[in-house]
Amino acid sequence: MENYAVPHGGGELVDLLVDAAQAEALKDASKDFHSLTLSQRQLCDLELLMNGGFTPLDGFMNQAAYDSVLERMQLPDGTLWPVPIVLDVEAKFAEKLETGSKIALRDGEGFMPAVLTVEDIWTPDKAREAERVYGTQSVQHPGVRYLNEQVKQVYISGRIEGIETPIHYDFESLWDTPQELRHLLAKMGWRRVVAFQTSKVMHRLQRDITLEAAKQVGGHILLHPTVGMTKPGDLHYYARVHCYQAIRRHFPHNLAMLSLLPLAMRMAGPREALWHGIVHKNFGCSHFIVGPDHASPPVGGNGQAIFYSQYAAQELIAQHQDGLGIEMVPVESHLYVPRRGRYLPVSEIERDGEEGLSFSEAELRERIARNADIPDWFSYPEVITELKRVCPPRSRQGFTLFFTGLSGAGKSTLAKIIYAKLVEAGGRPVTLLDGDIVRQHLSSELGFSREHRNINVNRIGFVASEITKNGGVAICAPIAPYTAMRRSAREMIEEHGAFIEIHVATPLETCEDRDRKGLYAKARQGLIPEFTGISDPYEVPENPELRVDTTGLNPMEAAQEIYLYLLREGYLDSE
């Protein structure tokens, strides 16, 4: 390892940007192009295609490249590439396309970073893609779930003409293209650079691991956190960046630098780890750190990776090390050893018969939420201060109460009681987003098809996330019959605060008995189509935070169960 170095990327980078004159011509002509608003993941992929981060790719993959990557982890010319980079579109949009069609690729604000000229259009076999890329078809895997629920039905490819790479208005000095980073590393004389990629906050363990890796390779450290799409439950990158800046002060002077990576993670485990290595090579690194569960989905309740065995990523990379062009620095699981006052590899701890301690992200969040002490050996005061700034105790943070259940279950009544109690207590702004009220003011044009129900709940989730983000309490009471729509709302809201799902589990028979409007009777007569519980399913929540059956309870008694839960879990100030 001592003499190993890649000269800042080891090859030419792909550049998809056209010159200024061509860019202006494309802008002028774009009014006659098809227009496609890209998702967050597509925008991340496009940025890394345009700036060379995905070299040797020169655009979204065509079908031949896609098939080759799925089956062999190679591009058609034999170049190593393990993850498909494709542009997915709705089937209705694809029907308007033909070879040679031009598409204005736009962000959510209508800005056009690039134009694509269509070459290939095909319908993928998503089950095959899931099996090859993720090693499973289980929708319990968040990557597979995204593939099935969010990725559109048709893939397209074609030549990309880049007009301007996306502009980042936050942390301006921390965004570097591969070319910019290569020049910066060369200017500083950093010949050996070990990349540390993470979507988590860094603490003492991560600092020790990266420092040891730098010593091992005789080089410097690039802290290269993922700030595109990350894992469910990850802290928003705005907060994480402040923590990275705080911990960087605990590295020796001029040893580590911080740069943000706009990558959309797939959580594809071993294949993704290999992909990360290629990306880091393009950014000018000679080495990259690979942990025991690199790029795996969040772990299960037993603390073990659900879909990939520990060290599977390291094993796959080792098989392809010779052709990768960047060297892996494998890292073992570590525990803190109180007797020695530092973290040690598990193998060393077991060999010496030591006692090791662990402290999980879940435990950290729970202690911060309850304003409890954090062990000094786990992190640094400056990092914890930053975390507490963005994650205040539960009694001061925003949260969403999301009531779900059949029509007539008692959702609206309970929501109104809790709303009144929280407004009476004061301290935080409270907003009631009852199903009927939302239908009247926010979704009046929608019907009750599955598609329209999804749109309605997504709107509720967005409004609730904004309320939660700003420290308020959102109380939502839609029927929300489908698991996927409730999960989508949860993921949208949990980025900013707590999501408390309350299943009002009143049985169908009781709901029908209470039906003053006669809706159930009309539904059974076929007069109301797609009525939840009769002609349309209600998917019962498997793991809600709270389940309340109002049968035999008056509304105030049922509401007290919810109130006491909020008090017990620390969401209400008990002082």
Coordinates of C-alpha atoms in Angstrom, one line a residue:
M1 CA 0.0 0.0 0.0
E2 CA 2.9 2.3 0.7
N3 CA 3.6 3.1 -3.0
Y4 CA 0.0 3.0 -4.2
A5 CA -1.4 6.2 -5.6
V6 CA -3.9 7.2 -8.2
P7 CA -3.1 10.5 -9.9
H8 CA -6.4 12.2 -8.9
G9 CA -8.8 10.0 -10.7
G10 CA -6.6 8.0 -13.1
G11 CA -8.3 9.0 -16.3
E12 CA -10.3 11.6 -18.3
L13 CA -13.7 12.6 -17.0
V14 CA -16.9 12.6 -19.1
D15 CA -18.1 16.1 -19.7
L16 CA -21.7 16.4 -21.1
L17 CA -21.9 20.2 -21.0
V18 CA -22.3 22.0 -24.3
D19 CA -20.7 25.4 -25.0
A20 CA -22.5 28.7 -24.3
A21 CA -23.8 29.2 -27.9
Q22 CA -25.3 25.7 -28.0
A23 CA -26.8 26.1 -24.6
E24 CA -28.6 29.3 -25.7
A25 CA -29.8 27.6 -28.9
L26 CA -31.2 24.7 -26.8
K27 CA -33.0 27.1 -24.4
D28 CA -34.6 28.9 -27.4
A29 CA -35.7 25.7 -29.0
S30 CA -36.9 24.0 -25.8
K31 CA -40.5 25.4 -26.1
D32 CA -41.0 22.8 -28.8
F33 CA -39.6 19.9 -26.8
H34 CA -41.4 17.5 -24.6
S35 CA -40.9 18.5 -20.9
L36 CA -40.1 16.1 -18.1
T37 CA -39.8 17.2 -14.4
L38 CA -37.2 15.0 -12.7
S39 CA -37.5 13.4 -9.3
Q40 CA -34.9 14.1 -6.7
R41 CA -33.1 10.8 -7.5
Q42 CA -33.1 11.6 -11.2
L43 CA -31.7 15.0 -10.5
C44 CA -28.9 13.5 -8.4
D45 CA -28.1 11.0 -11.2
L46 CA -28.1 13.7 -13.9
E47 CA -25.8 16.0 -11.9
L48 CA -23.2 13.2 -11.5
L49 CA -23.6 12.2 -15.2
M50 CA -23.0 15.8 -16.3
N51 CA -20.0 16.6 -14.1
G52 CA -18.2 13.3 -14.6
G53 CA -18.9 11.7 -11.3
F54 CA -20.4 8.7 -13.1
T55 CA -17.5 8.4 -15.6
P56 CA -17.4 6.3 -17.9
L57 CA -21.2 6.7 -18.3
D58 CA -22.0 9.4 -20.9
G59 CA -25.7 9.4 -20.3
F60 CA -28.6 7.3 -18.8
M61 CA -28.1 3.7 -19.8
N62 CA -29.7 2.1 -22.9
Q63 CA -31.3 -1.3 -22.7
A64 CA -28.1 -3.2 -23.8
A65 CA -26.1 -1.5 -21.0
Y66 CA -28.9 -2.0 -18.5
D67 CA -29.1 -5.7 -19.2
S68 CA -25.3 -6.1 -19.1
V69 CA -25.1 -4.3 -15.8
L70 CA -27.8 -6.4 -14.3
E71 CA -26.3 -9.7 -15.4
R72 CA -22.6 -9.1 -15.3
M73 CA -22.0 -5.9 -13.4
Q74 CA -20.3 -4.6 -16.5
L75 CA -21.0 -2.2 -19.3
P76 CA -21.1 -3.8 -22.8
D77 CA -17.4 -3.0 -23.4
G78 CA -16.5 -4.9 -20.2
T79 CA -16.0 -1.9 -17.9
L80 CA -16.9 -2.6 -14.3
W81 CA -20.2 -0.9 -13.4
P82 CA -22.6 -2.6 -10.8
V83 CA -25.7 -0.4 -10.6
P84 CA -28.1 0.6 -13.4
I85 CA -28.4 4.4 -14.0
V86 CA -31.7 4.8 -15.9
L87 CA -34.2 7.5 -16.6
D88 CA -37.7 6.2 -15.8
V89 CA -40.9 7.9 -17.1
E90 CA -44.7 7.3 -17.0
A91 CA -46.1 5.0 -19.7
K92 CA -48.4 7.8 -21.0
F93 CA -45.4 10.1 -21.4
A94 CA -43.4 7.4 -23.2
E95 CA -46.3 6.9 -25.7
K96 CA -45.6 10.4 -27.0
L97 CA -41.9 9.6 -27.7
E98 CA -40.0 8.2 -30.6
T99 CA -36.4 7.9 -31.6
G100 CA -35.0 11.4 -32.1
S101 CA -37.6 13.1 -29.8
K102 CA -36.1 15.9 -27.7
I103 CA -36.9 16.2 -24.0
A104 CA -36.3 19.2 -21.8
L105 CA -35.2 17.8 -18.5
R106 CA -36.3 20.1 -15.7
D107 CA -36.1 20.4 -12.0
G108 CA -39.0 21.2 -9.7
E109 CA -38.8 24.9 -10.4
G110 CA -38.8 24.5 -14.1
F111 CA -35.1 25.1 -14.7
M112 CA -33.7 23.1 -17.6
P113 CA -30.2 21.7 -16.7
A114 CA -30.1 19.4 -19.8
V115 CA -31.8 18.2 -23.0
L116 CA -32.1 14.5 -23.9
T117 CA -32.5 13.2 -27.4
V118 CA -34.3 9.8 -27.3
E119 CA -32.5 6.7 -28.6
D120 CA -34.0 3.8 -26.7
I121 CA -37.4 3.1 -25.0
W122 CA -38.2 -0.1 -23.2
T123 CA -40.2 -1.6 -20.4
P124 CA -38.0 -3.2 -17.7
D125 CA -38.7 -6.4 -15.7
K126 CA -38.6 -4.9 -12.3
A127 CA -38.7 -8.2 -10.5
R128 CA -35.5 -9.2 -12.4
E129 CA -33.9 -5.8 -11.6
A130 CA -34.7 -6.2 -7.9
E131 CA -33.3 -9.7 -7.8
R132 CA -30.0 -8.8 -9.6
V133 CA -29.3 -5.4 -7.9
Y134 CA -30.7 -5.9 -4.4
G135 CA -30.5 -9.7 -4.2
T136 CA -34.2 -9.9 -3.2
Q137 CA -37.7 -9.0 -4.4
S138 CA -39.0 -8.3 -0.9
V139 CA -40.7 -4.9 -0.5
Q140 CA -39.3 -4.8 3.0
H141 CA -36.1 -3.7 1.4
P142 CA -36.4 0.1 0.9
G143 CA -34.6 0.0 -2.4
V144 CA -36.9 -2.6 -3.8
R145 CA -39.9 -0.8 -2.4
Y146 CA -38.8 2.4 -4.1
L147 CA -38.3 0.5 -7.4
N148 CA -41.8 -0.9 -7.2
E149 CA -43.6 2.1 -5.9
Q150 CA -41.7 5.2 -7.1
V151 CA -39.8 4.2 -10.3
K152 CA -42.0 4.7 -13.3
Q153 CA -43.0 1.9 -15.8
V154 CA -40.8 2.8 -18.8
Y155 CA -37.1 3.5 -19.2
I156 CA -35.6 5.8 -21.8
S157 CA -32.1 6.6 -22.9
G158 CA -30.4 9.0 -25.3
R159 CA -27.7 11.6 -25.8
I160 CA -27.6 14.2 -23.1
E161 CA -26.6 17.8 -23.8
G162 CA -25.9 19.6 -20.5
I163 CA -26.8 23.2 -20.3
E164 CA -25.8 24.0 -16.7
T165 CA -25.1 21.8 -13.7
P166 CA -27.5 22.3 -10.8
I167 CA -26.7 25.3 -8.5
H168 CA -26.5 24.7 -4.8
Y169 CA -27.4 27.6 -2.7
D170 CA -26.3 26.2 0.7
F171 CA -22.8 25.5 1.9
E172 CA -21.4 27.0 -1.3
S173 CA -17.8 26.3 -0.5
L174 CA -18.5 22.5 0.1
W175 CA -19.8 21.5 -3.3
D176 CA -17.0 20.3 -5.6
T177 CA -17.3 18.7 -9.0
P178 CA -14.9 15.8 -9.7
Q179 CA -12.7 18.1 -11.8
E180 CA -12.7 20.8 -9.2
L181 CA -11.8 18.4 -6.4
R182 CA -9.0 16.8 -8.5
H183 CA -7.5 20.3 -9.0
L184 CA -7.8 21.1 -5.3
L185 CA -6.2 17.9 -4.2
A186 CA -3.3 18.4 -6.7
K187 CA -2.9 22.0 -5.5
M188 CA -2.6 20.9 -1.9
G189 CA -0.2 18.1 -2.8
W190 CA -2.5 15.3 -1.6
R191 CA -1.3 12.2 -3.5
R192 CA -3.0 9.5 -1.4
V193 CA -6.5 10.4 -0.4
V194 CA -8.9 8.0 1.5
A195 CA -12.6 8.8 1.1
F196 CA -15.0 8.3 3.9
Q197 CA -18.6 8.3 2.7
T198 CA -21.5 8.3 5.2
S199 CA -25.1 9.4 5.5
K200 CA -24.9 9.4 9.3
V201 CA -23.5 11.9 11.8
M202 CA -19.9 11.3 12.7
H203 CA -18.9 10.6 16.3
R204 CA -15.7 9.5 18.0
L205 CA -15.7 6.0 16.4
Q206 CA -15.9 7.4 12.9
R207 CA -13.2 9.9 13.6
D208 CA -10.9 7.2 15.0
I209 CA -11.6 4.9 12.0
T210 CA -10.8 7.5 9.4
L211 CA -7.7 8.7 11.2
E212 CA -6.4 5.1 11.5
A213 CA -7.1 4.6 7.7
A214 CA -5.1 7.7 6.9
K215 CA -2.2 6.4 8.9
Q216 CA -2.5 3.0 7.3
V217 CA -2.3 4.4 3.7
G218 CA 0.0 7.3 4.5
G219 CA -2.4 9.8 3.1
H220 CA -5.1 12.4 3.8
I221 CA -8.9 12.1 4.4
L222 CA -11.8 13.3 2.3
L223 CA -15.0 13.4 4.3
H224 CA -17.5 12.8 1.5
P225 CA -20.9 12.5 3.0
T226 CA -23.9 11.6 0.8
V227 CA -26.4 14.5 0.6
G228 CA -28.6 13.3 -2.2
M229 CA -31.2 10.7 -1.2
T230 CA -30.1 8.7 1.8
K231 CA -31.5 6.0 4.0
P232 CA -34.9 6.2 5.7
G233 CA -34.5 7.8 9.1
D234 CA -31.3 9.7 8.3
L235 CA -31.0 13.2 9.6
H236 CA -31.4 15.9 6.9
Y237 CA -28.0 16.9 5.5
Y238 CA -28.3 20.5 6.7
A239 CA -28.0 19.3 10.2
R240 CA -25.4 16.7 9.4
V241 CA -23.1 19.2 7.7
H242 CA -22.9 21.3 10.9
C243 CA -21.9 18.1 12.8
Y244 CA -19.3 17.3 10.2
Q245 CA -17.9 20.8 10.5
A246 CA -17.8 20.4 14.2
I247 CA -16.0 17.1 14.2
R248 CA -13.4 18.2 11.6
R249 CA -11.8 20.3 14.2
H250 CA -10.9 17.1 16.0
F251 CA -8.6 16.0 13.2
P252 CA -5.0 17.0 13.0
H253 CA -4.6 20.3 11.1
N254 CA -4.6 20.0 7.3
L255 CA -5.3 16.2 7.4
A256 CA -9.0 16.1 6.5
M257 CA -11.3 18.1 4.2
L258 CA -15.0 18.1 3.7
S259 CA -16.9 18.0 0.4
L260 CA -20.6 17.1 -0.2
L261 CA -21.6 14.3 -2.6
P262 CA -25.0 14.7 -4.3
L263 CA -25.5 10.9 -4.7
A264 CA -28.8 9.2 -4.5
M265 CA -28.3 6.0 -2.5
R266 CA -30.0 2.7 -3.5
M267 CA -29.1 0.8 -0.4
A268 CA -27.9 -2.1 -2.6
G269 CA -25.3 -3.4 -0.2
P270 CA -22.3 -5.0 -1.9
R271 CA -23.1 -3.8 -5.4
E272 CA -23.6 -0.2 -4.2
A273 CA -20.3 -0.4 -2.2
L274 CA -18.5 -1.2 -5.4
W275 CA -20.3 1.6 -7.2
H276 CA -19.2 4.1 -4.4
G277 CA -15.6 3.1 -5.1
I278 CA -15.9 4.0 -8.8
V279 CA -17.5 7.4 -7.9
H280 CA -14.7 8.2 -5.3
K281 CA -12.1 7.3 -7.9
N282 CA -13.6 9.8 -10.2
F283 CA -13.4 12.5 -7.5
G284 CA -9.7 11.9 -7.3
C285 CA -9.4 9.5 -4.3
S286 CA -6.9 6.7 -4.2
H287 CA -8.5 4.7 -1.3
F288 CA -12.0 4.4 0.2
I289 CA -13.2 3.1 3.5
V290 CA -15.7 0.2 3.5
G291 CA -17.4 -0.8 6.7
P292 CA -19.0 -4.1 7.8
D293 CA -22.5 -3.1 6.5
H294 CA -21.6 -0.6 3.8
A295 CA -24.6 0.7 1.9
S296 CA -27.0 -1.7 3.6
P297 CA -30.6 -0.8 4.5
P298 CA -31.3 0.2 8.1
V299 CA -30.8 -2.7 10.4
G300 CA -33.6 -4.7 12.0
G301 CA -34.6 -4.8 15.6
N302 CA -32.1 -7.5 16.4
G303 CA -29.2 -5.2 15.3
Q304 CA -28.3 -7.4 12.3
A305 CA -28.4 -6.4 8.7
I306 CA -31.6 -7.8 7.2
F307 CA -30.6 -8.5 3.6
Y308 CA -26.8 -8.7 3.5
S309 CA -24.3 -10.5 5.7
Q310 CA -21.7 -8.4 7.5
Y311 CA -18.6 -7.9 5.4
A312 CA -20.4 -8.9 2.1
A313 CA -19.5 -5.6 0.6
Q314 CA -15.8 -6.0 1.4
E315 CA -15.9 -9.5 0.0
L316 CA -17.4 -8.4 -3.4
I317 CA -14.9 -5.4 -3.7
A318 CA -12.0 -7.7 -2.9
Q319 CA -13.0 -9.9 -5.9
H320 CA -12.9 -6.9 -8.2
Q321 CA -10.0 -5.0 -6.5
D322 CA -7.6 -5.4 -9.4
G323 CA -9.9 -3.7 -12.0
L324 CA -11.4 -1.1 -9.7
G325 CA -8.7 1.6 -9.9
I326 CA -9.1 2.6 -6.2
E327 CA -8.1 0.6 -3.2
M328 CA -10.4 -0.5 -0.4
V329 CA -9.6 0.1 3.2
P330 CA -11.7 -2.5 5.0
V331 CA -12.9 -1.7 8.5
E332 CA -14.0 -4.2 11.1
S333 CA -16.8 -3.8 13.7
H334 CA -15.6 -1.9 16.7
L335 CA -16.7 -1.5 20.3
Y336 CA -15.6 0.8 23.1
V337 CA -13.4 -0.8 25.8
P338 CA -13.7 1.2 29.0
R339 CA -10.7 -0.4 30.6
R340 CA -8.5 0.9 27.7
G341 CA -10.4 4.1 27.1
R342 CA -10.8 3.6 23.3
Y343 CA -12.5 1.8 20.5
L344 CA -11.1 -1.6 19.4
P345 CA -11.9 -4.1 16.7
V346 CA -14.3 -6.8 17.8
S347 CA -11.8 -9.5 16.9
E348 CA -9.1 -7.9 19.2
I349 CA -11.7 -7.5 22.0
E350 CA -12.6 -11.2 21.8
R351 CA -9.0 -12.3 21.6
D352 CA -8.0 -10.4 24.7
G353 CA -11.2 -11.2 26.6
E354 CA -12.1 -7.6 27.0
E355 CA -15.6 -6.1 27.7
G356 CA -16.9 -3.9 24.9
L357 CA -19.7 -1.3 24.9
S358 CA -21.9 -0.1 22.0
F359 CA -24.2 2.8 21.7
S360 CA -26.6 2.9 18.8
E361 CA -28.0 5.8 16.7
A362 CA -31.5 4.8 18.1
E363 CA -30.2 5.1 21.7
L364 CA -28.6 8.5 20.9
R365 CA -31.8 9.9 19.4
E366 CA -33.8 8.6 22.4
R367 CA -31.5 10.2 24.9
I368 CA -31.5 13.5 23.0
A369 CA -35.3 13.4 22.7
R370 CA -35.6 12.8 26.5
N371 CA -32.8 15.3 27.2
A372 CA -30.8 12.6 28.9
D373 CA -27.0 12.4 29.2
I374 CA -24.8 11.1 26.3
P375 CA -21.7 9.0 27.3
D376 CA -18.6 11.1 26.9
W377 CA -16.8 8.3 25.1
F378 CA -19.4 8.2 22.3
S379 CA -19.1 11.7 20.8
Y380 CA -17.8 15.2 21.2
P381 CA -19.6 18.0 23.0
E382 CA -19.6 20.2 19.9
V383 CA -21.3 17.5 17.8
I384 CA -23.9 16.8 20.5
T385 CA -24.6 20.5 20.8
E386 CA -25.3 20.7 17.0
L387 CA -27.6 17.6 17.3
K388 CA -29.5 19.1 20.1
R389 CA -30.0 22.3 18.2
V390 CA -31.8 20.5 15.4
C391 CA -33.3 17.7 17.5
P392 CA -34.7 19.4 20.6
P393 CA -36.3 17.3 23.4
R394 CA -39.7 15.9 22.4
S395 CA -41.5 18.4 24.6
R396 CA -40.2 21.2 22.4
Q397 CA -40.1 19.6 18.9
G398 CA -42.7 19.5 16.2
F399 CA -44.6 16.3 15.7
T400 CA -47.5 14.8 13.7
L401 CA -50.4 12.8 15.0
F402 CA -51.7 10.7 12.1
F403 CA -55.0 9.1 12.8
T404 CA -56.1 6.3 10.4
G405 CA -59.0 3.9 10.4
L406 CA -62.4 3.2 8.8
S407 CA -65.1 5.7 8.3
G408 CA -67.0 6.0 11.5
A409 CA -64.1 4.7 13.6
G410 CA -63.9 7.9 15.6
K411 CA -60.8 9.5 14.0
S412 CA -62.2 13.0 13.6
T413 CA -63.8 13.1 17.1
L414 CA -60.5 12.0 18.8
A415 CA -58.5 14.4 16.6
K416 CA -60.7 17.3 17.6
I417 CA -60.5 16.4 21.4
I418 CA -56.7 16.2 21.2
Y419 CA -56.5 19.4 19.2
A420 CA -58.6 21.2 21.9
K421 CA -56.4 19.8 24.7
L422 CA -53.1 20.8 23.1
V423 CA -54.4 24.3 22.2
E424 CA -55.7 24.7 25.8
A425 CA -52.2 23.6 27.1
G426 CA -50.4 26.1 24.9
G427 CA -46.7 26.2 24.1
R428 CA -46.8 25.1 20.5
P429 CA -49.0 26.0 17.5
V430 CA -51.4 23.2 16.7
T431 CA -53.1 22.6 13.3
L432 CA -56.0 20.2 12.7
L433 CA -56.0 18.6 9.2
D434 CA -59.2 16.6 9.4
G435 CA -60.2 14.5 6.4
D436 CA -63.4 16.4 5.6
I437 CA -61.7 19.8 6.0
V438 CA -58.8 18.8 3.8
R439 CA -61.2 17.5 1.2
Q440 CA -63.0 20.8 1.2
H441 CA -60.1 23.2 1.1
L442 CA -57.1 21.3 -0.2
S443 CA -58.4 18.4 -2.4
S444 CA -61.8 19.5 -3.5
E445 CA -61.2 18.3 -7.1
L446 CA -60.2 14.8 -6.1
G447 CA -62.4 11.7 -6.1
F448 CA -61.9 8.5 -4.1
S449 CA -59.9 6.3 -6.5
R450 CA -56.7 4.8 -5.3
E451 CA -54.7 7.4 -7.3
H452 CA -56.7 10.3 -5.9
R453 CA -56.5 9.0 -2.3
N454 CA -52.7 8.9 -2.7
I455 CA -52.6 12.4 -3.9
N456 CA -54.8 13.6 -1.0
V457 CA -52.7 11.9 1.7
N458 CA -49.5 13.1 0.0
R459 CA -50.9 16.7 0.3
I460 CA -51.7 16.1 3.9
G461 CA -48.3 14.7 4.5
F462 CA -46.6 17.7 2.9
V463 CA -48.5 20.2 4.9
A464 CA -47.9 18.2 8.1
S465 CA -44.2 18.0 7.4
E466 CA -44.0 21.8 7.0
I467 CA -45.9 22.3 10.3
T468 CA -43.7 19.7 12.0
K469 CA -40.5 21.2 10.6
N470 CA -41.4 24.6 12.1
G471 CA -42.0 23.2 15.6
G472 CA -45.8 22.9 15.4
V473 CA -48.1 20.0 15.9
A474 CA -50.1 18.7 13.0
I475 CA -53.1 16.5 13.7
C476 CA -54.3 14.5 10.6
A477 CA -57.3 12.3 10.4
P478 CA -57.7 10.8 6.9
I479 CA -58.9 7.3 6.3
A480 CA -55.5 6.6 4.6
P481 CA -56.4 3.0 3.8
Y482 CA -53.1 1.8 2.1
T483 CA -49.8 1.0 3.8
A484 CA -47.8 2.6 1.1
M485 CA -49.5 6.0 1.4
R486 CA -49.0 6.0 5.2
R487 CA -45.4 5.0 4.8
S488 CA -44.9 7.8 2.3
A489 CA -46.4 10.3 4.8
R490 CA -44.2 9.0 7.6
E491 CA -41.0 9.3 5.5
M492 CA -41.9 12.8 4.5
I493 CA -42.6 13.9 8.1
E494 CA -39.9 12.0 10.0
E495 CA -37.2 14.0 8.3
H496 CA -38.3 16.9 10.4
G497 CA -39.8 15.5 13.6
A498 CA -41.9 12.7 15.1
F499 CA -44.6 10.8 13.2
I500 CA -47.1 9.2 15.6
E501 CA -49.4 6.8 13.8
I502 CA -52.6 6.2 15.7
H503 CA -54.7 3.3 14.4
V504 CA -58.3 3.8 15.5
A505 CA -59.1 0.1 15.4
T506 CA -62.8 0.2 15.8
P507 CA -64.3 -2.9 14.0
L508 CA -66.3 -2.6 10.8
E509 CA -69.5 -3.8 12.5
T510 CA -69.3 -1.0 15.1
C511 CA -68.6 1.6 12.4
E512 CA -71.7 0.5 10.5
D513 CA -73.8 0.7 13.6
R514 CA -72.6 4.3 14.1
D515 CA -73.2 5.4 10.5
R516 CA -75.6 8.3 10.9
K517 CA -75.3 9.2 7.2
G518 CA -76.1 5.8 5.9
L519 CA -72.9 5.6 3.8
Y520 CA -72.2 2.0 4.6
A521 CA -75.7 1.0 3.6
K522 CA -75.4 2.8 0.3
A523 CA -71.9 1.2 -0.3
R524 CA -73.4 -2.3 0.2
Q525 CA -76.1 -1.4 -2.3
G526 CA -73.4 -0.4 -4.8
L527 CA -74.4 3.2 -4.7
I528 CA -71.0 4.4 -3.5
P529 CA -68.1 2.9 -5.4
E530 CA -64.6 2.2 -3.9
F531 CA -65.9 2.6 -0.3
T532 CA -63.2 1.6 2.2
G533 CA -64.1 -1.5 4.1
I534 CA -66.8 -2.6 1.7
S535 CA -65.7 -2.4 -2.0
D536 CA -62.2 -1.2 -1.3
P537 CA -59.7 -2.6 1.1
Y538 CA -58.3 -1.2 4.4
E539 CA -54.8 -2.4 5.0
V540 CA -54.5 -2.6 8.8
P541 CA -51.3 -0.9 10.2
E542 CA -48.8 -3.5 11.4
N543 CA -46.8 -1.4 13.8
P544 CA -48.5 1.9 14.7
E545 CA -47.2 3.8 17.6
L546 CA -50.7 3.5 19.2
R547 CA -53.8 1.4 18.6
V548 CA -57.1 2.5 20.0
D549 CA -60.4 0.6 19.8
T550 CA -63.2 3.0 20.6
T551 CA -65.8 0.2 21.1
G552 CA -67.3 0.5 24.5
L553 CA -65.4 3.8 25.2
N554 CA -66.8 7.2 25.2
P555 CA -64.7 9.8 23.2
M556 CA -63.1 11.4 26.2
E557 CA -62.0 8.0 27.6
A558 CA -60.4 7.0 24.2
A559 CA -58.8 10.5 23.9
Q560 CA -57.2 10.0 27.4
E561 CA -55.3 7.0 26.1
I562 CA -53.7 9.2 23.4
Y563 CA -53.0 12.0 25.8
L564 CA -51.3 9.7 28.3
Y565 CA -49.2 8.2 25.5
L566 CA -48.0 11.7 24.6
L567 CA -47.2 12.4 28.2
R568 CA -45.4 9.1 28.8
E569 CA -43.2 9.5 25.6
G570 CA -42.2 13.0 26.5
Y571 CA -44.1 15.0 23.9
L572 CA -45.9 17.0 26.6
D573 CA -44.0 19.1 29.1
S574 CA -44.6 17.4 32.4
E575 CA -43.1 20.2 34.5

